[in-house]
Short mmCIF file of C-alpha atoms in Angstrom, two decimals:
data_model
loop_
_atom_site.label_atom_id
_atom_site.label_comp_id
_atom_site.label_asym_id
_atom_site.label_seq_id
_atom_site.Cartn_x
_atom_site.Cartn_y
_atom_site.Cartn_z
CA UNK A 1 22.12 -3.58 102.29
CA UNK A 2 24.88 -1.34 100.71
CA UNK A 3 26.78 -3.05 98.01
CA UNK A 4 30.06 -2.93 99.69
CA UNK A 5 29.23 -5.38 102.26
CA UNK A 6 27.37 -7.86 99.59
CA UNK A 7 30.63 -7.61 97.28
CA UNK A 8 34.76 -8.29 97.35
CA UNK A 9 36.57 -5.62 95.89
CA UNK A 10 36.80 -7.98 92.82
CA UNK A 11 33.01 -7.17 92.61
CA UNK A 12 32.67 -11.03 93.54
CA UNK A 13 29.33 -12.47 96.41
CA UNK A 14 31.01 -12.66 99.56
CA UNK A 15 29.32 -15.79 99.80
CA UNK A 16 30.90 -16.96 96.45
CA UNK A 17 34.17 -15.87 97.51
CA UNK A 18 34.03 -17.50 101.01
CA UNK A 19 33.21 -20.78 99.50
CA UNK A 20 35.96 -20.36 96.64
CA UNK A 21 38.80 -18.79 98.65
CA UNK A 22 38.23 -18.82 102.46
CA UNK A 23 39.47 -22.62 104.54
CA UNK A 24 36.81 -21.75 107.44
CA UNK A 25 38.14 -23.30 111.06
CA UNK A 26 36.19 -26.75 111.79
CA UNK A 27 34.02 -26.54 109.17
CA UNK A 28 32.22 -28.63 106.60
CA UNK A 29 32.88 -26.93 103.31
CA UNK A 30 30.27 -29.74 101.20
CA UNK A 31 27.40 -28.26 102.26
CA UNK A 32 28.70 -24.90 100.87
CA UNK A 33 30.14 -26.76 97.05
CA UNK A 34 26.26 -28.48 97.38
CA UNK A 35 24.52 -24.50 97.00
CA UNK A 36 24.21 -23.59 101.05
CA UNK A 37 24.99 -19.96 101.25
CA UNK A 38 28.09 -19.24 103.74
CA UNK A 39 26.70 -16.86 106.05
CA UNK A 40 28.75 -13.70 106.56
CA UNK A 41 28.42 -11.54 109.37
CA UNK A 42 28.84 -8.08 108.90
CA UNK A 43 28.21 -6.09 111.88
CA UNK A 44 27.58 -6.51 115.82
CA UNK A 45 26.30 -4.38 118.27
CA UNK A 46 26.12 -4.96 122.09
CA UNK A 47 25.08 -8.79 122.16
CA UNK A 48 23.15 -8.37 118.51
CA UNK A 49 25.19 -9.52 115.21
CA UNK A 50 23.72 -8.37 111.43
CA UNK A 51 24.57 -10.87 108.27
CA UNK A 52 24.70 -9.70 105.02
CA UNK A 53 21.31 -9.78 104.40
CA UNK A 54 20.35 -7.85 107.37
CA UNK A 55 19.22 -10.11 109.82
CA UNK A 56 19.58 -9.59 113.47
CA UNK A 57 20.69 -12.71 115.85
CA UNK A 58 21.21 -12.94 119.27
CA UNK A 59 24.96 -13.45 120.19
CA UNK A 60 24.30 -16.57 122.37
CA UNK A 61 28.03 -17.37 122.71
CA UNK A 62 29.94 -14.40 122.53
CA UNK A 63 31.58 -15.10 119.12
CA UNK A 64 33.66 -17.69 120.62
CA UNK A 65 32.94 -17.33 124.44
CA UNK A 66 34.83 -14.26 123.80
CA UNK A 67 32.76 -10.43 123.38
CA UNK A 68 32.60 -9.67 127.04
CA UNK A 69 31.68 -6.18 126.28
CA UNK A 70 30.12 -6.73 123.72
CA UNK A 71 30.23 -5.60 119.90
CA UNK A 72 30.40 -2.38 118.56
CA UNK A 73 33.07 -0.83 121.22
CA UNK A 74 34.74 1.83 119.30
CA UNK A 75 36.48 2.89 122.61
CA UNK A 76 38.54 -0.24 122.36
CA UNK A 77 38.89 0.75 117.96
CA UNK A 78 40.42 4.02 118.91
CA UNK A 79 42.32 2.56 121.53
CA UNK A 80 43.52 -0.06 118.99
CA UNK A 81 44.75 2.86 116.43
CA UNK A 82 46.26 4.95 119.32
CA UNK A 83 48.63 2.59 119.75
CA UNK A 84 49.20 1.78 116.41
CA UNK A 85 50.26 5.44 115.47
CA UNK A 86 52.45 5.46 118.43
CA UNK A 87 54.23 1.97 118.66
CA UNK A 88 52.55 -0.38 115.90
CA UNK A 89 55.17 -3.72 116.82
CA UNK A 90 57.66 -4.23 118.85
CA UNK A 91 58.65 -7.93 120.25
CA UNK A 92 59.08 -8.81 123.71
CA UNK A 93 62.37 -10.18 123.28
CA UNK A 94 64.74 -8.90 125.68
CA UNK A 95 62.77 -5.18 125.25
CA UNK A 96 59.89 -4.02 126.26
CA UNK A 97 56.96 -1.49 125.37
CA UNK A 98 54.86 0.40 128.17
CA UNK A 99 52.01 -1.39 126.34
CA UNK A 100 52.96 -4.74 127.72
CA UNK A 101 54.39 -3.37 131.06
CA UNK A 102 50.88 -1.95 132.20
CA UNK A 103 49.33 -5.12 130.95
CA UNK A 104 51.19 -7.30 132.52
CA UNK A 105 50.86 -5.44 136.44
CA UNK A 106 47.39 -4.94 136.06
CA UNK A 107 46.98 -8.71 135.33
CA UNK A 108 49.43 -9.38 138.21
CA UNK A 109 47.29 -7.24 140.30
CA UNK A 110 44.35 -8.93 139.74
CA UNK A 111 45.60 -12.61 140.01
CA UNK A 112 45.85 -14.48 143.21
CA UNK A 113 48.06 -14.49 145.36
CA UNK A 114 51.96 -14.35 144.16
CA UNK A 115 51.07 -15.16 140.94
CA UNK A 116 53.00 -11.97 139.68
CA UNK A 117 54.77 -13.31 136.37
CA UNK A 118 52.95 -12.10 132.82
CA UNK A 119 54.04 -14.76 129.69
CA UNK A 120 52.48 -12.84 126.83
CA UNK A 121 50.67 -15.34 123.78
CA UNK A 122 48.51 -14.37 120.89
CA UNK A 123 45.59 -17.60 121.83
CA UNK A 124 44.73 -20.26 124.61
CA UNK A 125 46.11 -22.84 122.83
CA UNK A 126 49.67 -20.77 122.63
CA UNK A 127 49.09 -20.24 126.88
CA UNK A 128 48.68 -23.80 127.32
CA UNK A 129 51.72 -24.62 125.07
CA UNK A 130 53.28 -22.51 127.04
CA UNK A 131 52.44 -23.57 130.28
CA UNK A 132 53.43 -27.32 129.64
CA UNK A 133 56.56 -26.36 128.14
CA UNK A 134 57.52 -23.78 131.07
CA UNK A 135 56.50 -26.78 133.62
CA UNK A 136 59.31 -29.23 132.12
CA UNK A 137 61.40 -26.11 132.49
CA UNK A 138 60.97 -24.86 135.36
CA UNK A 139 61.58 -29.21 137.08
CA UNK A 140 64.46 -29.50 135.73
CA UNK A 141 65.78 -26.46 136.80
CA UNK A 142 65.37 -27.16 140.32
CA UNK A 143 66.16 -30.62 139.79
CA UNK A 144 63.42 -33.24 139.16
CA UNK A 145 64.10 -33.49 135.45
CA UNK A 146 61.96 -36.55 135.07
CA UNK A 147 59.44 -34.49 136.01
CA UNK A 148 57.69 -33.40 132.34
CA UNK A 149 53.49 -35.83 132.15
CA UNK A 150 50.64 -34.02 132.38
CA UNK A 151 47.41 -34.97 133.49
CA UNK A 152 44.15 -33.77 132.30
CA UNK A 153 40.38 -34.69 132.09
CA UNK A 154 37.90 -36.62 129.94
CA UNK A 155 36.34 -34.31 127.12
CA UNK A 156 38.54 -31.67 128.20
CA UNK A 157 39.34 -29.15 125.56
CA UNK A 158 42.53 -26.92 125.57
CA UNK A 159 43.51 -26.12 122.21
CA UNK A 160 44.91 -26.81 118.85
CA UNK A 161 48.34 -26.55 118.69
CA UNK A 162 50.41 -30.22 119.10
CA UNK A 163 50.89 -29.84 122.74
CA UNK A 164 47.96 -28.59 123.76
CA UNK A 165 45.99 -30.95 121.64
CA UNK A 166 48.09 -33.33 123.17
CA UNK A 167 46.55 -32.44 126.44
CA UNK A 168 42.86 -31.89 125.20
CA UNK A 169 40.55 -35.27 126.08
CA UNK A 170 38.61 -35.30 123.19
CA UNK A 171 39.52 -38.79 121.24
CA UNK A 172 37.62 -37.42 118.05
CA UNK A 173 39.71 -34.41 117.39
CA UNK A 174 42.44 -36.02 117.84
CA UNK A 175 42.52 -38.96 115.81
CA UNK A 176 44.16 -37.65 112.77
CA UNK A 177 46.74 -35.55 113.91
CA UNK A 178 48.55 -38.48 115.80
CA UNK A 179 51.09 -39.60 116.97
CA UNK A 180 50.84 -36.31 119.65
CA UNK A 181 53.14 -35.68 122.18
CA UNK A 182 53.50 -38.24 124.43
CA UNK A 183 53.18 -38.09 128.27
CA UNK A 184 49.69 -36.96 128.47
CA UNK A 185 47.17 -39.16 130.79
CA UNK A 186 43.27 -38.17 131.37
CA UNK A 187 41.43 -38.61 134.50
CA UNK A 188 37.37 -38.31 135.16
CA UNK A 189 35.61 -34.92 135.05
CA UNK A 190 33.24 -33.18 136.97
CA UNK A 191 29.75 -34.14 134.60
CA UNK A 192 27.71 -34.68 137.90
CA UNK A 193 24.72 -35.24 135.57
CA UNK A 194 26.45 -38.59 134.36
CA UNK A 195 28.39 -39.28 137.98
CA UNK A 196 28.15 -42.86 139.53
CA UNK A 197 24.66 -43.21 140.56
CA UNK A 198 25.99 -43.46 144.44
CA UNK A 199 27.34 -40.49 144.15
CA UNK A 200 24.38 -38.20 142.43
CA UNK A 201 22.90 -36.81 145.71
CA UNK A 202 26.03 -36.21 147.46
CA UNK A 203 27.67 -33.64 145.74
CA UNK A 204 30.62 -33.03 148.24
CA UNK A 205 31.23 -36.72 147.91
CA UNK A 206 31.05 -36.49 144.18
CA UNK A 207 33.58 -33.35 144.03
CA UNK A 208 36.37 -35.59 146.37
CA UNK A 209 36.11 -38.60 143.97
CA UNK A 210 36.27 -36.16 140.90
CA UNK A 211 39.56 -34.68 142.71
CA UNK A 212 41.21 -38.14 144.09
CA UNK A 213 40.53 -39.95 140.76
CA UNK A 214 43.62 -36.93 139.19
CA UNK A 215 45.68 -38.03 142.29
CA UNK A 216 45.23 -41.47 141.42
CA UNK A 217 46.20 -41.16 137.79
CA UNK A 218 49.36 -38.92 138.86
CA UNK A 219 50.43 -41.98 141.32
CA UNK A 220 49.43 -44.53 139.09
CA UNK A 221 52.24 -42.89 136.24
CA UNK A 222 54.47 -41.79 139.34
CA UNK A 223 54.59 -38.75 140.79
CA UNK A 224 58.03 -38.07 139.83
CA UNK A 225 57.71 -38.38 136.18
CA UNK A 226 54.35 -36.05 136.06
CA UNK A 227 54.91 -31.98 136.26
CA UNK A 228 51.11 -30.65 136.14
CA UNK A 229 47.71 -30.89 135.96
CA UNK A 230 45.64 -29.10 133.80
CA UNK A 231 42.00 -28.23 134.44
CA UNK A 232 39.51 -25.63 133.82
CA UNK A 233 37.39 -24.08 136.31
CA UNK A 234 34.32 -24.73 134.69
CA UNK A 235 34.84 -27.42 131.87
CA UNK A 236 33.86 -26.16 128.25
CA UNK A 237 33.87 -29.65 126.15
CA UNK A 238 30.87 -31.80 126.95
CA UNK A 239 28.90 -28.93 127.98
CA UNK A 240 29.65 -26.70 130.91
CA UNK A 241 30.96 -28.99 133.88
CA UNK A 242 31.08 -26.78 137.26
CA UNK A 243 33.56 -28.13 139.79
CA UNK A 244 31.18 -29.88 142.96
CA UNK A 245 31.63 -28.27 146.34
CA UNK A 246 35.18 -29.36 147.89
CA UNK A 247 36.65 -30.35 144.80
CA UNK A 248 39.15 -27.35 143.76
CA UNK A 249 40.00 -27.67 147.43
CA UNK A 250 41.24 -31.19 147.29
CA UNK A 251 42.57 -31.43 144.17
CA UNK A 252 44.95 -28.27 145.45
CA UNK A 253 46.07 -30.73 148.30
CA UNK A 254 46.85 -33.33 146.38
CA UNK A 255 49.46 -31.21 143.75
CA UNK A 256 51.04 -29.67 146.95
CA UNK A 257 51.69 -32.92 148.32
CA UNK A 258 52.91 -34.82 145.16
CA UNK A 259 54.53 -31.93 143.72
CA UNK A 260 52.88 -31.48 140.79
CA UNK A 261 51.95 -27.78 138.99
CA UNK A 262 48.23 -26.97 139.52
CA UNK A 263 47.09 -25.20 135.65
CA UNK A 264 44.32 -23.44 135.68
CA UNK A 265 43.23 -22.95 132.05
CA UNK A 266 40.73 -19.73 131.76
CA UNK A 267 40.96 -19.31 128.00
CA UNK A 268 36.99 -19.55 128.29
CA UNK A 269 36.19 -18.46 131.96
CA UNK A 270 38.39 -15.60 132.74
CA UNK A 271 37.34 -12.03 132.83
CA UNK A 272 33.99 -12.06 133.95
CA UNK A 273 32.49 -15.18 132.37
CA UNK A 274 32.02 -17.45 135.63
CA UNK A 275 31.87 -13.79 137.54
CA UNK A 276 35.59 -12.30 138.80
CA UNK A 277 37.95 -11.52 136.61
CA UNK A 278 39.80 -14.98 137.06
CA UNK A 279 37.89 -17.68 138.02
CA UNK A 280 39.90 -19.34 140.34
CA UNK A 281 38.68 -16.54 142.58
CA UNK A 282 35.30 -17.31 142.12
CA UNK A 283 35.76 -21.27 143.46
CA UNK A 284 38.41 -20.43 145.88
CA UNK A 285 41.69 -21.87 144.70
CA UNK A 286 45.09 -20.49 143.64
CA UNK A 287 46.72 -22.19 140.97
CA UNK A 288 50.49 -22.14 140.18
CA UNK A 289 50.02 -20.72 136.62
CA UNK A 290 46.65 -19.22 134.76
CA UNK A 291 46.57 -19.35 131.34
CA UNK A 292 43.98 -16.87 129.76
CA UNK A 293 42.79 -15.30 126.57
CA UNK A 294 39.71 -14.50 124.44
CA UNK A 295 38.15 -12.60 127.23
CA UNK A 296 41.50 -10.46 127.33
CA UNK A 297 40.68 -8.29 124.30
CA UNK A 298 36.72 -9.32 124.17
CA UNK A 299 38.14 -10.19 120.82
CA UNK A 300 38.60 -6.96 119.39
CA UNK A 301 42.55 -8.13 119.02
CA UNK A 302 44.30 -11.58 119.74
CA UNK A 303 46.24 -12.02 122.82
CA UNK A 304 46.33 -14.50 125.39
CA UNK A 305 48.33 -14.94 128.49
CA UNK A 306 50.12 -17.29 131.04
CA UNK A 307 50.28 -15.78 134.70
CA UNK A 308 53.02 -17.93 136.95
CA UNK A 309 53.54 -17.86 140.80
CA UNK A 310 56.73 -16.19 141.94
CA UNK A 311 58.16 -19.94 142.82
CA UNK A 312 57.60 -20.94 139.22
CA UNK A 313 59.39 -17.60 137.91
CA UNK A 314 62.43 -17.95 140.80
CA UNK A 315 64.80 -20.41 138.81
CA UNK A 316 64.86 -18.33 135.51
CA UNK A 317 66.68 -15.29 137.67
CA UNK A 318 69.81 -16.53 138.04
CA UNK A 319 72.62 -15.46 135.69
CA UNK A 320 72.87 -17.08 132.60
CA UNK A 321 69.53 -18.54 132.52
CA UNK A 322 66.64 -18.03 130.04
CA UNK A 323 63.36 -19.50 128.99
CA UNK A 324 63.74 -20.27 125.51
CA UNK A 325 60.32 -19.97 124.35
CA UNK A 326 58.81 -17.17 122.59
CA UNK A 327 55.98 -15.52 119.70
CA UNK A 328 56.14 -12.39 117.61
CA UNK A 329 53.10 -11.52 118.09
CA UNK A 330 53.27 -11.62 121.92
CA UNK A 331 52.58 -8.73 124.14
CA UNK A 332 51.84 -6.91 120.86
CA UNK A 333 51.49 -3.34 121.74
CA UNK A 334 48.04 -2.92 119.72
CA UNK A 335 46.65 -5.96 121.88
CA UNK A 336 47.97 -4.88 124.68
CA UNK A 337 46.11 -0.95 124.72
CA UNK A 338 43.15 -3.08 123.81
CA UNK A 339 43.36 -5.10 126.46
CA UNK A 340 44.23 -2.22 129.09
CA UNK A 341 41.12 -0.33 127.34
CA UNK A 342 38.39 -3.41 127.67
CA UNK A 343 39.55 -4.20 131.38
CA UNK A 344 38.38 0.40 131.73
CA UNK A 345 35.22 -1.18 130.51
CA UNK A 346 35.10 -3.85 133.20
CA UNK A 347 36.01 -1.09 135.89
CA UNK A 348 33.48 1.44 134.98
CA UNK A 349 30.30 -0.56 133.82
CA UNK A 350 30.88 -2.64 136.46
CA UNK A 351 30.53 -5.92 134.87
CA UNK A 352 32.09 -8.33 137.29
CA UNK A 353 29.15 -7.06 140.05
CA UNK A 354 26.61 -7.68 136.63
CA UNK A 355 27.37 -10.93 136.53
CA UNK A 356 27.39 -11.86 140.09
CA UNK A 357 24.18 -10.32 140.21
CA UNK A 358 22.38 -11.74 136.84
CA UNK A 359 23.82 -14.79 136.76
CA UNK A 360 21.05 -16.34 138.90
CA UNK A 361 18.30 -14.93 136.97
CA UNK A 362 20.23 -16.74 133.23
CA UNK A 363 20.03 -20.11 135.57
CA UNK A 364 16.41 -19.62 135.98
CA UNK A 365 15.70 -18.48 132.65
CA UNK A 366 17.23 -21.46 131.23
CA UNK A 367 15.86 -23.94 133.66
CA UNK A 368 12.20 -23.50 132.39
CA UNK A 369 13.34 -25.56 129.71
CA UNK A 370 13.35 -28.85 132.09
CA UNK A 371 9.64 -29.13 131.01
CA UNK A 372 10.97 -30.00 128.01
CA UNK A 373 11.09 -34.16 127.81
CA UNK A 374 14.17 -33.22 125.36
CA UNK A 375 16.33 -31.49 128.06
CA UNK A 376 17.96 -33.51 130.96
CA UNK A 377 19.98 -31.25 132.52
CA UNK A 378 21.11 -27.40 132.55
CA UNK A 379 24.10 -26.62 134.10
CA UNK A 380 27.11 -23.87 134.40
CA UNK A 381 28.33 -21.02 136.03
CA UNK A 382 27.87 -17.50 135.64
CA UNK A 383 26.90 -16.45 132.17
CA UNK A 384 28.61 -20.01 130.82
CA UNK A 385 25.87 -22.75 130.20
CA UNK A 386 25.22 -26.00 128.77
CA UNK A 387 21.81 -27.55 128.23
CA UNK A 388 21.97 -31.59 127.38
CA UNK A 389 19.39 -32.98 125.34
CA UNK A 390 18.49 -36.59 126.08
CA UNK A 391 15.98 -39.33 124.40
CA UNK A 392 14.58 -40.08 128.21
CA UNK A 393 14.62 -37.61 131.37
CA UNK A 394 13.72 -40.72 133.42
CA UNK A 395 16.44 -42.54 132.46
CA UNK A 396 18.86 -39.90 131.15
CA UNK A 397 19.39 -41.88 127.68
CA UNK A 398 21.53 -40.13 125.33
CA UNK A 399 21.20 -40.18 121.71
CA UNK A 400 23.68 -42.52 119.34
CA UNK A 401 26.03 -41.15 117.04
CA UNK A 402 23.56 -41.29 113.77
CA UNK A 403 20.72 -40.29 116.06
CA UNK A 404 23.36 -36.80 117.29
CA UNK A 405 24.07 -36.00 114.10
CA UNK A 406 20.56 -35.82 112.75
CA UNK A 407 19.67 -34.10 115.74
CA UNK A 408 22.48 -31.30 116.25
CA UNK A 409 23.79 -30.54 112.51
CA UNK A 410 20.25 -31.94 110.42
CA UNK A 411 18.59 -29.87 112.86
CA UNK A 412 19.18 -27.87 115.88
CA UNK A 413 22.12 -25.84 114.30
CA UNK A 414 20.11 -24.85 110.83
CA UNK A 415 17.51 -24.37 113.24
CA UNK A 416 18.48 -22.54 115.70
CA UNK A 417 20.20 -19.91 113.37
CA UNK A 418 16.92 -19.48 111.60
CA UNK A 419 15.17 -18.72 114.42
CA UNK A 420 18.01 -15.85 115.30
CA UNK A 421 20.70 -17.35 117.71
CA UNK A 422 23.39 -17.92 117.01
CA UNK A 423 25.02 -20.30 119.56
CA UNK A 424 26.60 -24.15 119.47
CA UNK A 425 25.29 -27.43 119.43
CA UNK A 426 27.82 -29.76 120.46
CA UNK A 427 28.64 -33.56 120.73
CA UNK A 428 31.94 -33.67 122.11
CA UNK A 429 30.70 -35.69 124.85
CA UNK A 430 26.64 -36.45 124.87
CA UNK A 431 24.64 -33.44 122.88
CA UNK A 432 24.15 -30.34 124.55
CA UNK A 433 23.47 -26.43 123.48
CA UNK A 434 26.35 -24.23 125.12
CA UNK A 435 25.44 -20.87 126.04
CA UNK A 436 28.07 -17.74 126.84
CA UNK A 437 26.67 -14.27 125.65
CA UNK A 438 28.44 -11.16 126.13
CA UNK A 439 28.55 -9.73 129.76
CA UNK A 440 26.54 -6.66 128.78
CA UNK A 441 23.40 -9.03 128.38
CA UNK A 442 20.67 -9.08 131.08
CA UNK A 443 16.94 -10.22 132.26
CA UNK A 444 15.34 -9.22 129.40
CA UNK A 445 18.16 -10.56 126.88
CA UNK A 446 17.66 -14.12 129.06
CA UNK A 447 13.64 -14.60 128.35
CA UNK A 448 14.32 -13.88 124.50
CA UNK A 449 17.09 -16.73 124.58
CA UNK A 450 15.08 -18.89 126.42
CA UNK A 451 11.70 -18.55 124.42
CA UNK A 452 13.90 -18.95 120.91
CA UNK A 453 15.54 -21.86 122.25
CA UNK A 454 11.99 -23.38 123.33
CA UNK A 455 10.12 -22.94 119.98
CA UNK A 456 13.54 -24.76 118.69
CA UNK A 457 13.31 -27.31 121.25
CA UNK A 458 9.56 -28.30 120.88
CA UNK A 459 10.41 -28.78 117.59
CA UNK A 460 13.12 -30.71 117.93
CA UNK A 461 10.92 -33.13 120.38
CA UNK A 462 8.29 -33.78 117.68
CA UNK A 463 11.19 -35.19 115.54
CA UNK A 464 12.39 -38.00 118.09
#
C-alpha cells in the first residue's frame, strides 16, 4: 500500500484521523474511541472497492444505491474538469449555463408525459423539500390555499432535511429532532410479506387495499387541506417493498379525483435501478412531479432533481410571479456535465436493456437463499433487493429489538464486511439485508453475492 493513502498530509493514520476529526453520517463513533479501526476506502473499480489495506469487496449497494456505472469512470472525471476549466459556478438564479439547459431537456425528454419542468437540487432530501414546498405553492396559487398535508407511508424514508424528515415514516429517526413540521399523516405500505393474512394470495386485492388505505387517510384529514402524496416506486426503508399489481393504477385515480399531487420520489430507483431510467415507467404511472438524485451523477458529483408536469409549472408564468425557493449549489455546471456524461454511459453500454435483461437472473440468485430457515422472504425490483431474516419461516416471527441488534450490528454487519461485501443490514422495519450494486454487475457478479451472503447466513443461523 503506498504511504500516501495510509497517511494525512500531517503524516497522521487515516484511521486515527477519521476517528479524531471526521463526524461520519449515522454512525456510532464508540466503537471507534473503544480501538475498532475506521475503515477507509480508497479506491473502486467497476462494482469492486479497495480499503486501505488492500482488500477487495464487492459493492453490494452501490455506495449508497448510487454507482450506476460503476467506479473508476474517468470519462465522467474528465468530464467533471472540462467543465470546471470552462464554467466552474454559476447559480441558477435568474441565469443560466448550457450545463443546466442540456440537463434539464434531456431529463424532460426522458420523463413521462408533460412532465417538462427541471427544479435543480444538490440531494433527495433537497428534491423532496422541494417538492412539498412547491405543492403549497403551486394550491394556493390557483386557489385552494388550505391545501398544504402530505401523506406518506409506514417506514417510508425520504430524507434528512426538516421537511422531508417530516415526511419520512420512520418513528426512530425521528424522535429527536421533533417537533417536525406539522401536517404530515402516514398510511400502510406495500410489505406484502407482512399483509393481512386474507390478503397474502391475492396480490391484486392486496395492491387496491395498499392504494385505498392513502385515499382513506387523505379523506379522513380532508381532502381540501392535503396537497400530495408522496411514495416511492419501490419502497427503500423496511427492505425493498414493490408496489402489487393494480396498485400505482389506483392510487393515480384516487389523487385525480381528490385533487391531490401524486410525488413520485426516485432518489433510490431512478436511472436504471428498478430498469428505465425513471421508474414510474417501469410500473406504468405518471406522477405530477419526480424527484430524483444519486443515480443522476452515479455519485461522481452531487445533484438531485425535481421534474414537474406542465400544470404544476403553469401558475408561476404569469407576470410578477416567482417561486421563492432556491440552492447555490443547484444545477451546478460541474454536476451537470457529469450528469449529461453518465446518462452517454447509459446510452452506449446500454444499461437500461442490462437490467431488464439480468434482473431476473439477481432474483434467482438471491432466492436460493430461501433454504435458509433464517430468510423469510426476498423481494425487489430490478437490481434493488431486500432479504428479511426471521426466527421462524413457518410462522414468519421476527426478531425483538435486543435479539436485532445482536443479530444485524453484533453480527451480520462485522460479518458480512469480513467476508468482502459490503452492503446494509437494516432494522428500520423487521431486519433485512438490502441489496443495490452498480448496473454494470451481472450473472457471474450475482453467484459471488449470493454464495458470500450464504456462508454469512449459515452462520448467522447457528447463532439463533
Amino acid at each position: 500500500m503506498s504511504s500516501h493513502l495510509a497517511t494525512t498530509p500531517r503524516g497522521t493514520d487515516r484511521s486515527v484521523a477519521a476517528r479524531d476529526h471526521l463526524w461520519m453520517h449515522f454512525t456510532r463513533h464508540a466503537p471507534f474511541d473503544a480501538g475498532e479501526e475506521v475503515p477507509v476506502i480508497v479506491r473502486g473499480e467497476g462494482a469492486r472497492i479497495w480499503d486501505s489495506h488492500g482488500r477487495e469487496y464487492i459493492d453490494g449497494l452501490a455506495g449508497l444505491f448510487t454507482v450506476q456505472v460503476g467506479h473508476g469512470r474517468t470519462e465522467l472525471a474528465e468530464a467533471a474538469a472540462r467543465q470546471a476549466s470552462t464554467l466552474g459556478f454559476f447559480p441558477l438564479w435568474s441565469y443560466a449555463h448550457p450545463a443546466a439547459i442540456d440537463l434539464a431537456e434531456r431529463l424532460a425528454h426522458e420523463a413521462p408525459a408533460d412532465l417538462n419542468r427541471v427544479f435543480f437540487t444538490t440531494s433527495g432530501s433537497e428534491a423532496v423539500e422541494t417538492a412539498w414546498k412547491l405543492a403549497k405553492a403551486y394550491y394556493k396559487r390557483v386557489g385552494k390555499p388550505g391545501k398544504h398535508k402530505v401523506v406518506s407511508r409506514s417506514i417510508a424514508y425520504h430524507g434528512t432535511t426538516h421537511g422531508a424528515l417530516s415526511i419520512t415514516g420512520i418513528p426512530g429517526v425521528k424522535a429527536e429532532f421533533e417537533p417536525l413540521v406539522p401536517g404530515t399523516f402516514r398510511a400502510p405500505n406495500t410489505n406484502s410479506y407482512r399483509a393481512p393474512e386474507h390478503l397474502r394470495e391475492d396480490a391484486k386485492a392486496f395492491g387496491r387495499w395498499a392504494a385505498d388505505r392513502v385515499g382513506e387517510a387523505i379523506e379522513f384529514e380532508g381532502a381540501d387541506t392535503v396537497a400530495a402524496v408522496f411514495v416511492e416506486p419501490v419502497q427503500n426503508a423496511g427492505g425493498c417493498f414493490p408496489p402489487p399489481p393494480g396498485y400505482f393504477e389506483r392510487l393515480r385515480e384516487i389523487c385525480d379525483e381528490l385533487d391531490v399531487l401524486l410525488v413520485s420520489d426516485e432518489t433510490i430507483c431512478a436511472f436504471g435501478r428498478i430498469g428505465e431510467l425513471f421508474a414510474c415507467k417501469d410500473f406504468d404511472y405518471v406522477p405530477d412531479i419526480i424527484t430524483c438524485a444519486k443515480g443522476l451523477t452515479s455519485g461522481y458529483s452531487p445533484l438531485g432533481a425535481l421534474i414537474a408536469s406542465d400544470r404544476i409549472f403553469e401558475p408561476f408564468r404569469a407576470q410578477g410571479q416567482v417561486f421563492a425557493h432556491g440552492y447555490t449549489f443547484g444545477g451546478h455546471p460541474v454536476s451537470a456535465a457529469v450528469a449529461m456524461a453518465n446518462l452517454d454511459i447509459f446510452e452506449r453500454e446500454g444499461l437500461v436493456q442490462h437490467v431488464h435483461e439480468n434482473a431476473p437472473l439477481f432474483r434467482q440468485a438471491l432466492e436460493r437463499l430461501l433454504d435458509l430457515p433464517i430468510v423469510g422472504d426476498v423481494r425487489g425490483a430490478g437490481f434493488f433487493y431486500g432479504i428479511e431474516l426471521v426466527k421462524d419461516q413457518a410462522t414468519r416471527a421476527t426478531f425483538d429489538d435486543a435479539e436485532s441488534e445482536r443479530l444485524l450490528r453484533g453480527f451480520l454487519s462485522p460479518a458480512l464486511w469480513e467476508a468482502g461485501l459490503y452492503c446494509r443490514a437494516d432494522d428500520r422495519g423487521d431486519p433485512v439485508i438490502q441489496l443495490a450494486p452498480p448496473l454494470v454487475v451481472g450473472p457471474s457478479d450475482f453467484d459471488e453475492i449470493e454464495q458470500r451472503l450464504r456462508s454469512v447466513l449459515v452462520e448467522a443461523g447457528r447463532l439463533l
